[in-house]
Amino acid sequence: MKYELPKLPYAYDALEPFIDAKTMEIHYTKHHQAYVNNLNAALEEHPELAEEPLTNLLKAIETVPESIRTAVRNHGGGHANHSFFWTIMGPPVSKAGSKTAIEGPEGKIGEAITKSFGNFGKFKTEFSKAATGTFGSGWAWLVRDANGKLSIMTTPNQDSPLSKGFEPILTLDVWEHAYYLKYQNKRPDYIDAWWNVVNWKEVEKHL
Ligand code: MN
C-alpha cells in the first residue's frame, strides 16, 4: 500500500483573499506531495509497517524501527498534519471576512471552547500567541487528551500531537512555506487572516 495525496476539498483559490491560490497550489502539490513521496520511500525498507494506519505509527513513534523512525516522524507527520490541515479550512463566508473569526463558532465546538478557555476571544488570543511564538518551523494545535480536556500546544517541524498522546482538533501550519508568498515575514498577519477560513463544522467533528 502506498500513501497518496488526499483530494483537496476545495479549489486552490477557494480561501482567497486570506490564503492565496499560488500558496495553496505549491503547498499542496509540492510540499505535501514531497512528504508523501518520502514517507513511501522510507516504508519500502519496512513494508510490514505500510499496512499499519499512519496514525498508529505516529502514536507509537518510539517503536518504529530506528533506521526509519526520523523519516516517519518527519514525512509521516508531514503527511498526517497537512491532510488534517486541509480539512479544517474552507471558503470564507465573504471576502471581507467571516463572522466566526471575531465571534467564534456556535454549537458544541463553541461551547467547548468557552468552557475550556473562558470565551472565544481568550482562546483566539492564546492560540494566535502560540502560533506566532513557534520558533522556526512548526504547528499550533488545539488538542484533547484522553480525558477529553482541551488545550493549546505547538509542535516543532512535522511532529504530531499523536506522538505525545493528544488528538488534534484544530491546527495551523506556521512553516514559512504556508504564508511567505503573500505575507513574507509577517506571520502574525497570516495568522489573523487564517481565522476567516477555519471550517468549524469540520473542527467540531474532532471533539
Ligand atoms: Mn506545510
Tab-separated table of C-alpha atoms and ligand atoms in Angstrom:
chain	number	residue	atom	x	y	z
A	1	MET	CA	0.000	0.000	0.000
A	2	LYS	CA	1.321	3.409	-0.955
A	3	TYR	CA	0.278	6.699	0.537
A	4	GLU	CA	-1.271	9.223	-1.819
A	5	LEU	CA	-2.166	12.891	-1.674
A	6	PRO	CA	-5.742	13.176	-0.375
A	7	LYS	CA	-8.122	15.095	-2.582
A	8	LEU	CA	-8.190	18.779	-1.643
A	9	PRO	CA	-11.779	19.542	-0.550
A	10	TYR	CA	-11.845	22.913	-2.410
A	11	ALA	CA	-10.170	24.763	-5.273
A	12	TYR	CA	-6.752	26.399	-4.856
A	13	ASP	CA	-8.353	29.854	-4.911
A	14	ALA	CA	-11.206	28.972	-2.528
A	15	LEU	CA	-9.521	30.525	0.512
A	16	GLU	CA	-8.732	33.842	-1.204
A	17	PRO	CA	-8.005	36.518	-0.222
A	18	PHE	CA	-6.846	35.133	3.124
A	19	ILE	CA	-4.723	32.334	1.690
A	20	ASP	CA	-3.733	32.911	-1.932
A	21	ALA	CA	-4.172	30.361	-4.712
A	22	LYS	CA	-0.467	30.146	-5.584
A	23	THR	CA	0.496	29.323	-1.995
A	24	MET	CA	-2.237	26.686	-1.801
A	25	GLU	CA	-1.146	25.096	-5.063
A	26	ILE	CA	2.549	24.916	-4.167
A	27	HIS	CA	1.830	23.889	-0.587
A	28	TYR	CA	-0.395	21.004	-1.722
A	29	THR	CA	1.247	19.815	-4.947
A	30	LYS	CA	4.896	20.311	-3.945
A	31	HIS	CA	5.315	20.348	-0.185
A	32	HIS	CA	2.628	17.866	0.785
A	33	GLN	CA	3.465	15.615	-2.171
A	34	ALA	CA	7.107	15.523	-1.064
A	35	TYR	CA	6.106	14.279	2.402
A	36	VAL	CA	4.007	11.556	0.791
A	37	ASN	CA	6.844	10.501	-1.528
A	38	ASN	CA	9.438	10.471	1.238
A	39	LEU	CA	7.143	8.524	3.569
A	40	ASN	CA	6.572	5.890	0.880
A	41	ALA	CA	10.309	5.679	0.243
A	42	ALA	CA	11.017	5.156	3.961
A	43	LEU	CA	8.362	2.444	4.265
A	44	GLU	CA	9.880	0.494	1.381
A	45	GLU	CA	12.520	-0.560	3.902
A	46	HIS	CA	9.831	-1.924	6.229
A	47	PRO	CA	6.863	-2.984	4.069
A	48	GLU	CA	5.137	-4.591	7.072
A	49	LEU	CA	4.652	-1.103	8.556
A	50	ALA	CA	2.914	0.137	5.421
A	51	GLU	CA	-0.107	-1.952	6.430
A	52	GLU	CA	-0.384	-0.123	9.747
A	53	PRO	CA	-2.533	3.039	9.821
A	54	LEU	CA	-0.293	6.103	9.830
A	55	THR	CA	-1.949	7.418	12.993
A	56	ASN	CA	-0.845	4.229	14.792
A	57	LEU	CA	2.740	4.675	13.610
A	58	LEU	CA	2.748	8.253	14.876
A	59	LYS	CA	1.158	7.317	18.214
A	60	ALA	CA	3.830	4.656	18.716
A	61	ILE	CA	6.684	6.532	17.046
A	62	GLU	CA	9.219	5.222	19.593
A	63	THR	CA	8.527	1.649	18.457
A	64	VAL	CA	9.142	2.365	14.768
A	65	PRO	CA	12.481	0.798	13.712
A	66	GLU	CA	15.278	3.247	14.352
A	67	SER	CA	16.509	3.218	10.744
A	68	ILE	CA	13.289	4.871	9.542
A	69	ARG	CA	11.977	6.494	12.743
A	70	THR	CA	13.125	10.002	11.872
A	71	ALA	CA	11.736	9.672	8.341
A	72	VAL	CA	8.347	8.515	9.646
A	73	ARG	CA	8.318	11.298	12.253
A	74	ASN	CA	9.120	13.959	9.655
A	75	HIS	CA	7.402	12.731	6.487
A	76	GLY	CA	4.648	10.641	8.084
A	77	GLY	CA	3.985	13.587	10.382
A	78	GLY	CA	4.096	15.932	7.396
A	79	HIS	CA	1.561	13.817	5.523
A	80	ALA	CA	-0.782	13.452	8.512
A	81	ASN	CA	-0.527	17.102	9.569
A	82	HIS	CA	-1.227	18.509	6.107
A	83	SER	CA	-4.044	16.032	5.416
A	84	PHE	CA	-5.697	17.224	8.619
A	85	PHE	CA	-4.953	20.916	7.980
A	86	TRP	CA	-6.720	20.951	4.575
A	87	THR	CA	-9.917	19.565	6.076
A	88	ILE	CA	-10.285	22.106	8.862
A	89	MET	CA	-10.261	25.020	6.403
A	90	GLY	CA	-12.898	26.101	3.931
A	91	PRO	CA	-14.093	29.068	1.886
A	92	PRO	CA	-14.703	32.237	3.920
A	93	VAL	CA	-18.291	33.468	4.233
A	94	SER	CA	-17.248	36.622	2.371
A	95	LYS	CA	-14.077	38.186	1.024
A	96	ALA	CA	-14.464	40.756	3.785
A	97	GLY	CA	-14.175	38.029	6.400
A	98	SER	CA	-16.139	35.564	8.466
A	99	LYS	CA	-18.195	36.498	11.496
A	100	THR	CA	-16.892	33.432	13.306
A	101	ALA	CA	-13.356	34.833	13.074
A	102	ILE	CA	-14.482	37.507	15.561
A	103	GLU	CA	-17.350	35.977	17.488
A	104	GLY	CA	-16.316	32.343	17.349
A	105	PRO	CA	-18.349	29.351	16.262
A	106	GLU	CA	-21.746	28.345	17.631
A	107	GLY	CA	-22.801	24.847	18.650
A	108	LYS	CA	-20.858	22.181	20.509
A	109	ILE	CA	-17.424	23.427	19.461
A	110	GLY	CA	-18.243	26.977	20.568
A	111	GLU	CA	-19.453	25.702	23.931
A	112	ALA	CA	-16.370	23.510	24.395
A	113	ILE	CA	-14.053	26.455	23.689
A	114	THR	CA	-15.948	28.731	26.079
A	115	LYS	CA	-15.875	26.071	28.775
A	116	SER	CA	-12.142	25.464	28.385
A	117	PHE	CA	-10.833	28.986	27.775
A	118	GLY	CA	-13.444	31.389	29.215
A	119	ASN	CA	-14.542	32.850	25.900
A	120	PHE	CA	-13.650	32.702	22.212
A	121	GLY	CA	-11.588	35.897	22.342
A	122	LYS	CA	-9.313	34.474	25.017
A	123	PHE	CA	-8.910	31.223	23.097
A	124	LYS	CA	-8.129	33.067	19.864
A	125	THR	CA	-5.556	35.268	21.588
A	126	GLU	CA	-3.853	32.317	23.264
A	127	PHE	CA	-3.820	30.169	20.119
A	128	SER	CA	-2.537	33.051	17.971
A	129	LYS	CA	0.169	33.783	20.529
A	130	ALA	CA	1.299	30.154	20.473
A	131	ALA	CA	1.352	30.168	16.664
A	132	THR	CA	3.231	33.473	16.479
A	133	GLY	CA	5.750	32.341	19.077
A	134	THR	CA	6.586	28.999	17.486
A	135	PHE	CA	10.298	29.305	16.796
A	136	GLY	CA	11.260	28.318	13.276
A	137	SER	CA	9.024	25.771	11.585
A	138	GLY	CA	6.127	24.048	13.279
A	139	TRP	CA	2.433	23.875	14.028
A	140	ALA	CA	-0.029	25.298	16.553
A	141	TRP	CA	-2.773	22.968	17.772
A	142	LEU	CA	-5.959	22.730	19.734
A	143	VAL	CA	-5.876	19.192	21.094
A	144	ARG	CA	-7.745	16.969	23.518
A	145	ASP	CA	-6.248	14.481	25.912
A	146	ALA	CA	-7.551	11.008	26.796
A	147	ASN	CA	-9.991	12.559	29.300
A	148	GLY	CA	-11.386	14.983	26.744
A	149	LYS	CA	-9.655	18.028	28.222
A	150	LEU	CA	-8.820	20.685	25.608
A	151	SER	CA	-5.525	22.548	25.458
A	152	ILE	CA	-3.326	24.530	23.103
A	153	MET	CA	0.100	23.223	22.165
A	154	THR	CA	2.749	23.672	19.495
A	155	THR	CA	4.925	21.063	17.817
A	156	PRO	CA	8.266	21.667	16.088
A	157	ASN	CA	8.959	20.606	12.498
A	158	GLN	CA	6.385	17.969	11.447
A	159	ASP	CA	5.944	16.376	14.871
A	160	SER	CA	2.403	15.161	15.515
A	161	PRO	CA	0.481	15.645	18.773
A	162	LEU	CA	-0.449	11.962	18.377
A	163	SER	CA	3.134	11.104	19.366
A	164	LYS	CA	2.527	12.876	22.685
A	165	GLY	CA	-0.832	11.243	23.384
A	166	PHE	CA	-3.074	14.064	22.132
A	167	GLU	CA	-5.776	14.011	19.461
A	168	PRO	CA	-5.847	17.018	17.103
A	169	ILE	CA	-8.962	19.192	16.909
A	170	LEU	CA	-7.672	22.292	15.087
A	171	THR	CA	-4.291	23.158	13.631
A	172	LEU	CA	-2.356	25.913	11.911
A	173	ASP	CA	0.758	25.408	9.803
A	174	VAL	CA	3.269	28.128	10.629
A	175	TRP	CA	6.086	26.958	8.363
A	176	GLU	CA	7.166	29.857	6.124
A	177	HIS	CA	6.089	27.852	3.066
A	178	ALA	CA	2.491	28.244	4.310
A	179	TYR	CA	2.480	32.043	4.054
A	180	TYR	CA	5.688	33.541	2.667
A	181	LEU	CA	4.472	34.346	-0.884
A	182	LYS	CA	1.658	36.567	0.361
A	183	TYR	CA	2.735	37.624	3.835
A	184	GLN	CA	6.565	37.404	3.651
A	185	ASN	CA	7.934	37.780	7.182
A	186	LYS	CA	4.598	38.923	8.632
A	187	ARG	CA	3.490	35.692	10.267
A	188	PRO	CA	1.029	37.484	12.618
A	189	ASP	CA	-0.875	38.867	9.574
A	190	TYR	CA	-1.191	35.348	8.153
A	191	ILE	CA	-2.469	34.063	11.487
A	192	ASP	CA	-5.037	36.888	11.752
A	193	ALA	CA	-6.243	36.161	8.213
A	194	TRP	CA	-6.413	32.394	8.750
A	195	TRP	CA	-9.210	32.645	11.334
A	196	ASN	CA	-11.515	33.633	8.435
A	197	VAL	CA	-11.099	30.270	6.713
A	198	VAL	CA	-11.470	27.902	9.658
A	199	ASN	CA	-14.203	25.351	8.904
A	200	TRP	CA	-15.727	24.987	12.365
A	201	LYS	CA	-18.205	22.304	11.261
A	202	GLU	CA	-15.218	20.074	10.445
A	203	VAL	CA	-13.338	21.081	13.598
A	204	GLU	CA	-16.352	20.101	15.695
A	205	LYS	CA	-16.187	16.518	14.362
A	206	HIS	CA	-12.900	16.043	16.227
A	207	LEU	CA	-14.227	16.931	19.659
B	1	MN	MN	3.083	22.999	5.297
